[in-house]
């Protein structure tokens, strides 16, 4: 019998500090109206000094575990999607394992696919469960993007926020996760990147750099294609999808994907206005928000999709 993987619990966490557009107006040459009109963002959350990606991940994971009814010690695998790990190593997943007090020696590792990180991580965990290697998995997207944000770059710093989201997956007789589709194309590194890293040995702080408009156009076209690919590969029509749970990059990108699906915005989970773009954390944050608001119901078909640095992109089709 085929083994499937079901999402049995969701959780999320946002740091307390809120940075509004109005406050950004006092720091850089911008206006609240410009930010809201071009991105849909009204505010974002920022981690406190000393609050690490693993701390955000821990809070989100605890809430997901609580919702799932599982004990941390029974988890069979931990995958953390992040571009902003606490350290180069150990992985944030190993740090999270220790913070959760897990001593069962379950495998734990990070996945780095920038804004597509959660979709990648969910796909990896899904394969582990399907192959029978583990019976459950904790999958987390967590970021402290504020630490790699150049707060003087007005075309860039307005976008990002910090946060974490998590899901618990468990083996089941029926889907669950129906399908995952992942892609990458490394030729576009110059359009979205961090201007330093370990091997580059650049002096001083490292920041995100982005050709926003070019990335925007690529994102819209690529997400358009991944929607087609996902529907076609799974024999679905666009009206079969109950909820679009997109990566929260820009309201205009999300609206374009919703239009493609012929979907009213009332079936699209939108948190970019409150969270900004939290990269790998954005989909699990949006998912948990909609679940806790009682909008997404058991049995409904969700389409999660993301596009980000790499470029990377992908989708997860899941029956909740
Ligand atoms: O999540 C991973 C992938 N990332 C994304 O998907 C992000 C994709 N990109 C975007 O969301 C948008 O490109 C941005 C929000 C970053 C920028 O919006 P845009 O509509 O593409 O603006 P633009 O870069 O074409 O700039 C238009 C104008 C420029 O002025 P001029 O040259 O026309 O005089 C910019 O200098 O807007 C100006 N501008 C600003 N004005 C006020 C850029 N940033 C700001 C700002 N406030 N913060």
PDB file of C-alpha atoms in Angstrom, residues 93-230:
ATOM      1  CA  UNK A  93      17.647  22.113  12.296  1.00  0.00           C
ATOM      2  CA  UNK A  94      20.208  20.598  14.716  1.00  0.00           C
ATOM      3  CA  UNK A  95      19.998  23.673  16.961  1.00  0.00           C
ATOM      4  CA  UNK A  96      16.193  23.407  16.872  1.00  0.00           C
ATOM      5  CA  UNK A  97      16.355  19.696  17.716  1.00  0.00           C
ATOM      6  CA  UNK A  98      18.367  20.533  20.850  1.00  0.00           C
ATOM      7  CA  UNK A  99      16.084  23.450  21.798  1.00  0.00           C
ATOM      8  CA  UNK A 100      13.076  21.122  21.514  1.00  0.00           C
ATOM      9  CA  UNK A 101      14.848  18.707  23.877  1.00  0.00           C
ATOM     10  CA  UNK A 102      14.762  15.886  21.322  1.00  0.00           C
ATOM     11  CA  UNK A 103      17.244  13.118  22.174  1.00  0.00           C
ATOM     12  CA  UNK A 104      15.975  10.415  19.783  1.00  0.00           C
ATOM     13  CA  UNK A 105      18.812  11.076  17.275  1.00  0.00           C
ATOM     14  CA  UNK A 106      16.358  11.705  14.402  1.00  0.00           C
ATOM     15  CA  UNK A 107      17.961  13.176  11.257  1.00  0.00           C
ATOM     16  CA  UNK A 108      17.949  16.986  11.136  1.00  0.00           C
ATOM     17  CA  UNK A 109      19.198  19.249   8.365  1.00  0.00           C
ATOM     18  CA  UNK A 110      18.617  22.584   6.645  1.00  0.00           C
ATOM     19  CA  UNK A 111      17.416  23.227   3.111  1.00  0.00           C
ATOM     20  CA  UNK A 112      18.578  26.371   1.305  1.00  0.00           C
ATOM     21  CA  UNK A 113      16.338  27.408  -1.569  1.00  0.00           C
ATOM     22  CA  UNK A 114      15.683  31.002  -0.441  1.00  0.00           C
ATOM     23  CA  UNK A 115      11.998  31.964  -0.917  1.00  0.00           C
ATOM     24  CA  UNK A 116      11.185  28.492  -2.310  1.00  0.00           C
ATOM     25  CA  UNK A 117      12.790  26.899   0.755  1.00  0.00           C
ATOM     26  CA  UNK A 118       9.584  25.739   2.417  1.00  0.00           C
ATOM     27  CA  UNK A 119       8.252  24.162  -0.770  1.00  0.00           C
ATOM     28  CA  UNK A 120      11.592  22.370  -1.201  1.00  0.00           C
ATOM     29  CA  UNK A 121      11.674  21.272   2.468  1.00  0.00           C
ATOM     30  CA  UNK A 122       8.107  19.968   2.352  1.00  0.00           C
ATOM     31  CA  UNK A 123       8.935  18.016  -0.789  1.00  0.00           C
ATOM     32  CA  UNK A 124      12.015  16.458   0.840  1.00  0.00           C
ATOM     33  CA  UNK A 125      10.106  15.474   3.988  1.00  0.00           C
ATOM     34  CA  UNK A 126       7.310  14.082   1.821  1.00  0.00           C
ATOM     35  CA  UNK A 127       9.806  11.800   0.028  1.00  0.00           C
ATOM     36  CA  UNK A 128      11.205  10.556   3.373  1.00  0.00           C
ATOM     37  CA  UNK A 129       7.715   9.582   4.542  1.00  0.00           C
ATOM     38  CA  UNK A 130       6.642   8.090   1.215  1.00  0.00           C
ATOM     39  CA  UNK A 131       9.737   5.903   1.090  1.00  0.00           C
ATOM     40  CA  UNK A 132       8.950   4.570   4.562  1.00  0.00           C
ATOM     41  CA  UNK A 133      12.190   5.907   6.022  1.00  0.00           C
ATOM     42  CA  UNK A 134      10.396   7.963   8.686  1.00  0.00           C
ATOM     43  CA  UNK A 135       6.808   8.124   9.944  1.00  0.00           C
ATOM     44  CA  UNK A 136       6.704  11.789  10.828  1.00  0.00           C
ATOM     45  CA  UNK A 137       8.508  15.039  10.117  1.00  0.00           C
ATOM     46  CA  UNK A 138       8.697  18.556  11.474  1.00  0.00           C
ATOM     47  CA  UNK A 139       9.127  20.989   8.579  1.00  0.00           C
ATOM     48  CA  UNK A 140       9.953  24.594   9.420  1.00  0.00           C
ATOM     49  CA  UNK A 141      10.530  27.779   7.427  1.00  0.00           C
ATOM     50  CA  UNK A 142      12.292  30.392   9.559  1.00  0.00           C
ATOM     51  CA  UNK A 143      14.088  33.629   8.719  1.00  0.00           C
ATOM     52  CA  UNK A 144      15.732  36.689  10.237  1.00  0.00           C
ATOM     53  CA  UNK A 145      16.069  38.530   6.928  1.00  0.00           C
ATOM     54  CA  UNK A 146      16.453  41.840   8.776  1.00  0.00           C
ATOM     55  CA  UNK A 147      20.065  40.752   9.440  1.00  0.00           C
ATOM     56  CA  UNK A 148      20.921  40.714   5.711  1.00  0.00           C
ATOM     57  CA  UNK A 149      18.824  43.757   4.760  1.00  0.00           C
ATOM     58  CA  UNK A 150      20.565  46.943   3.654  1.00  0.00           C
ATOM     59  CA  UNK A 151      18.350  49.467   5.427  1.00  0.00           C
ATOM     60  CA  UNK A 152      19.655  52.261   3.180  1.00  0.00           C
ATOM     61  CA  UNK A 153      18.463  50.565  -0.069  1.00  0.00           C
ATOM     62  CA  UNK A 154      14.913  51.860  -0.501  1.00  0.00           C
ATOM     63  CA  UNK A 155      14.042  49.602  -3.439  1.00  0.00           C
ATOM     64  CA  UNK A 156      14.815  46.538  -1.348  1.00  0.00           C
ATOM     65  CA  UNK A 157      14.522  47.073   2.418  1.00  0.00           C
ATOM     66  CA  UNK A 158      10.795  47.820   2.262  1.00  0.00           C
ATOM     67  CA  UNK A 159      10.052  44.196   1.373  1.00  0.00           C
ATOM     68  CA  UNK A 160      11.493  41.954   4.044  1.00  0.00           C
ATOM     69  CA  UNK A 161      10.304  40.701   7.415  1.00  0.00           C
ATOM     70  CA  UNK A 162      11.249  38.105  10.043  1.00  0.00           C
ATOM     71  CA  UNK A 163       9.166  35.141  11.212  1.00  0.00           C
ATOM     72  CA  UNK A 164       8.712  31.377  11.233  1.00  0.00           C
ATOM     73  CA  UNK A 165       6.097  28.813  10.319  1.00  0.00           C
ATOM     74  CA  UNK A 166       6.006  25.056  10.790  1.00  0.00           C
ATOM     75  CA  UNK A 167       4.015  21.958   9.933  1.00  0.00           C
ATOM     76  CA  UNK A 168       4.033  18.430  11.310  1.00  0.00           C
ATOM     77  CA  UNK A 169       3.689  15.690   8.696  1.00  0.00           C
ATOM     78  CA  UNK A 170       2.658  12.137   9.510  1.00  0.00           C
ATOM     79  CA  UNK A 171       2.342   8.973   7.439  1.00  0.00           C
ATOM     80  CA  UNK A 172      -1.244   8.285   6.348  1.00  0.00           C
ATOM     81  CA  UNK A 173      -3.201   5.924   4.100  1.00  0.00           C
ATOM     82  CA  UNK A 174      -4.534   8.746   1.916  1.00  0.00           C
ATOM     83  CA  UNK A 175      -3.034  12.046   0.703  1.00  0.00           C
ATOM     84  CA  UNK A 176      -2.110  14.437   2.256  1.00  0.00           C
ATOM     85  CA  UNK A 177       0.475  15.810  -0.012  1.00  0.00           C
ATOM     86  CA  UNK A 178      -0.657  14.946  -3.512  1.00  0.00           C
ATOM     87  CA  UNK A 179       2.358  16.116  -5.508  1.00  0.00           C
ATOM     88  CA  UNK A 180       5.374  18.401  -5.434  1.00  0.00           C
ATOM     89  CA  UNK A 181       7.086  20.086  -8.375  1.00  0.00           C
ATOM     90  CA  UNK A 182      10.520  21.688  -7.941  1.00  0.00           C
ATOM     91  CA  UNK A 183      12.786  23.634 -10.280  1.00  0.00           C
ATOM     92  CA  UNK A 184      15.918  25.783 -10.292  1.00  0.00           C
ATOM     93  CA  UNK A 185      17.899  27.795 -12.821  1.00  0.00           C
ATOM     94  CA  UNK A 186      21.267  29.053 -11.612  1.00  0.00           C
ATOM     95  CA  UNK A 187      21.852  31.341 -14.574  1.00  0.00           C
ATOM     96  CA  UNK A 188      20.024  34.229 -12.933  1.00  0.00           C
ATOM     97  CA  UNK A 189      22.237  34.620  -9.853  1.00  0.00           C
ATOM     98  CA  UNK A 190      23.029  38.248 -10.638  1.00  0.00           C
ATOM     99  CA  UNK A 191      19.390  39.338 -10.324  1.00  0.00           C
ATOM    100  CA  UNK A 192      18.935  38.310  -6.672  1.00  0.00           C
ATOM    101  CA  UNK A 193      21.774  37.444  -4.315  1.00  0.00           C
ATOM    102  CA  UNK A 194      23.605  38.216  -1.076  1.00  0.00           C
ATOM    103  CA  UNK A 195      26.791  40.141  -1.773  1.00  0.00           C
ATOM    104  CA  UNK A 196      29.039  37.981   0.402  1.00  0.00           C
ATOM    105  CA  UNK A 197      29.455  34.660   2.119  1.00  0.00           C
ATOM    106  CA  UNK A 198      31.889  32.266   3.711  1.00  0.00           C
ATOM    107  CA  UNK A 199      33.891  31.226   0.669  1.00  0.00           C
ATOM    108  CA  UNK A 200      33.852  34.689  -0.919  1.00  0.00           C
ATOM    109  CA  UNK A 201      35.489  36.052   2.243  1.00  0.00           C
ATOM    110  CA  UNK A 202      34.122  39.546   1.661  1.00  0.00           C
ATOM    111  CA  UNK A 203      35.042  42.073   4.348  1.00  0.00           C
ATOM    112  CA  UNK A 204      32.194  43.517   6.409  1.00  0.00           C
ATOM    113  CA  UNK A 205      28.451  42.939   6.435  1.00  0.00           C
ATOM    114  CA  UNK A 206      26.621  41.073   3.653  1.00  0.00           C
ATOM    115  CA  UNK A 207      23.321  42.263   2.223  1.00  0.00           C
ATOM    116  CA  UNK A 208      20.608  41.155  -0.206  1.00  0.00           C
ATOM    117  CA  UNK A 209      20.827  42.736  -3.660  1.00  0.00           C
ATOM    118  CA  UNK A 210      17.978  42.555  -6.140  1.00  0.00           C
ATOM    119  CA  UNK A 211      17.049  43.832  -9.603  1.00  0.00           C
ATOM    120  CA  UNK A 212      13.463  44.147  -8.398  1.00  0.00           C
ATOM    121  CA  UNK A 213      11.692  44.768 -11.666  1.00  0.00           C
ATOM    122  CA  UNK A 214      13.451  41.945 -13.552  1.00  0.00           C
ATOM    123  CA  UNK A 215      12.785  39.544 -10.676  1.00  0.00           C
ATOM    124  CA  UNK A 216       9.153  40.645 -10.601  1.00  0.00           C
ATOM    125  CA  UNK A 217       8.638  39.797 -14.284  1.00  0.00           C
ATOM    126  CA  UNK A 218      10.412  36.443 -13.974  1.00  0.00           C
ATOM    127  CA  UNK A 219       8.354  35.599 -10.878  1.00  0.00           C
ATOM    128  CA  UNK A 220       5.016  36.270 -12.591  1.00  0.00           C
ATOM    129  CA  UNK A 221       5.894  34.257 -15.718  1.00  0.00           C
ATOM    130  CA  UNK A 222       7.479  31.371 -13.838  1.00  0.00           C
ATOM    131  CA  UNK A 223       4.616  31.042 -11.351  1.00  0.00           C
ATOM    132  CA  UNK A 224       2.228  31.085 -14.274  1.00  0.00           C
ATOM    133  CA  UNK A 225       4.103  28.083 -15.709  1.00  0.00           C
ATOM    134  CA  UNK A 226       4.289  26.172 -12.416  1.00  0.00           C
ATOM    135  CA  UNK A 227       0.516  26.517 -11.987  1.00  0.00           C
ATOM    136  CA  UNK A 228      -0.002  25.022 -15.473  1.00  0.00           C
ATOM    137  CA  UNK A 229       2.511  22.252 -14.796  1.00  0.00           C
ATOM    138  CA  UNK A 230       0.946  21.338 -11.452  1.00  0.00           C
TER     139      UNK A 230
END
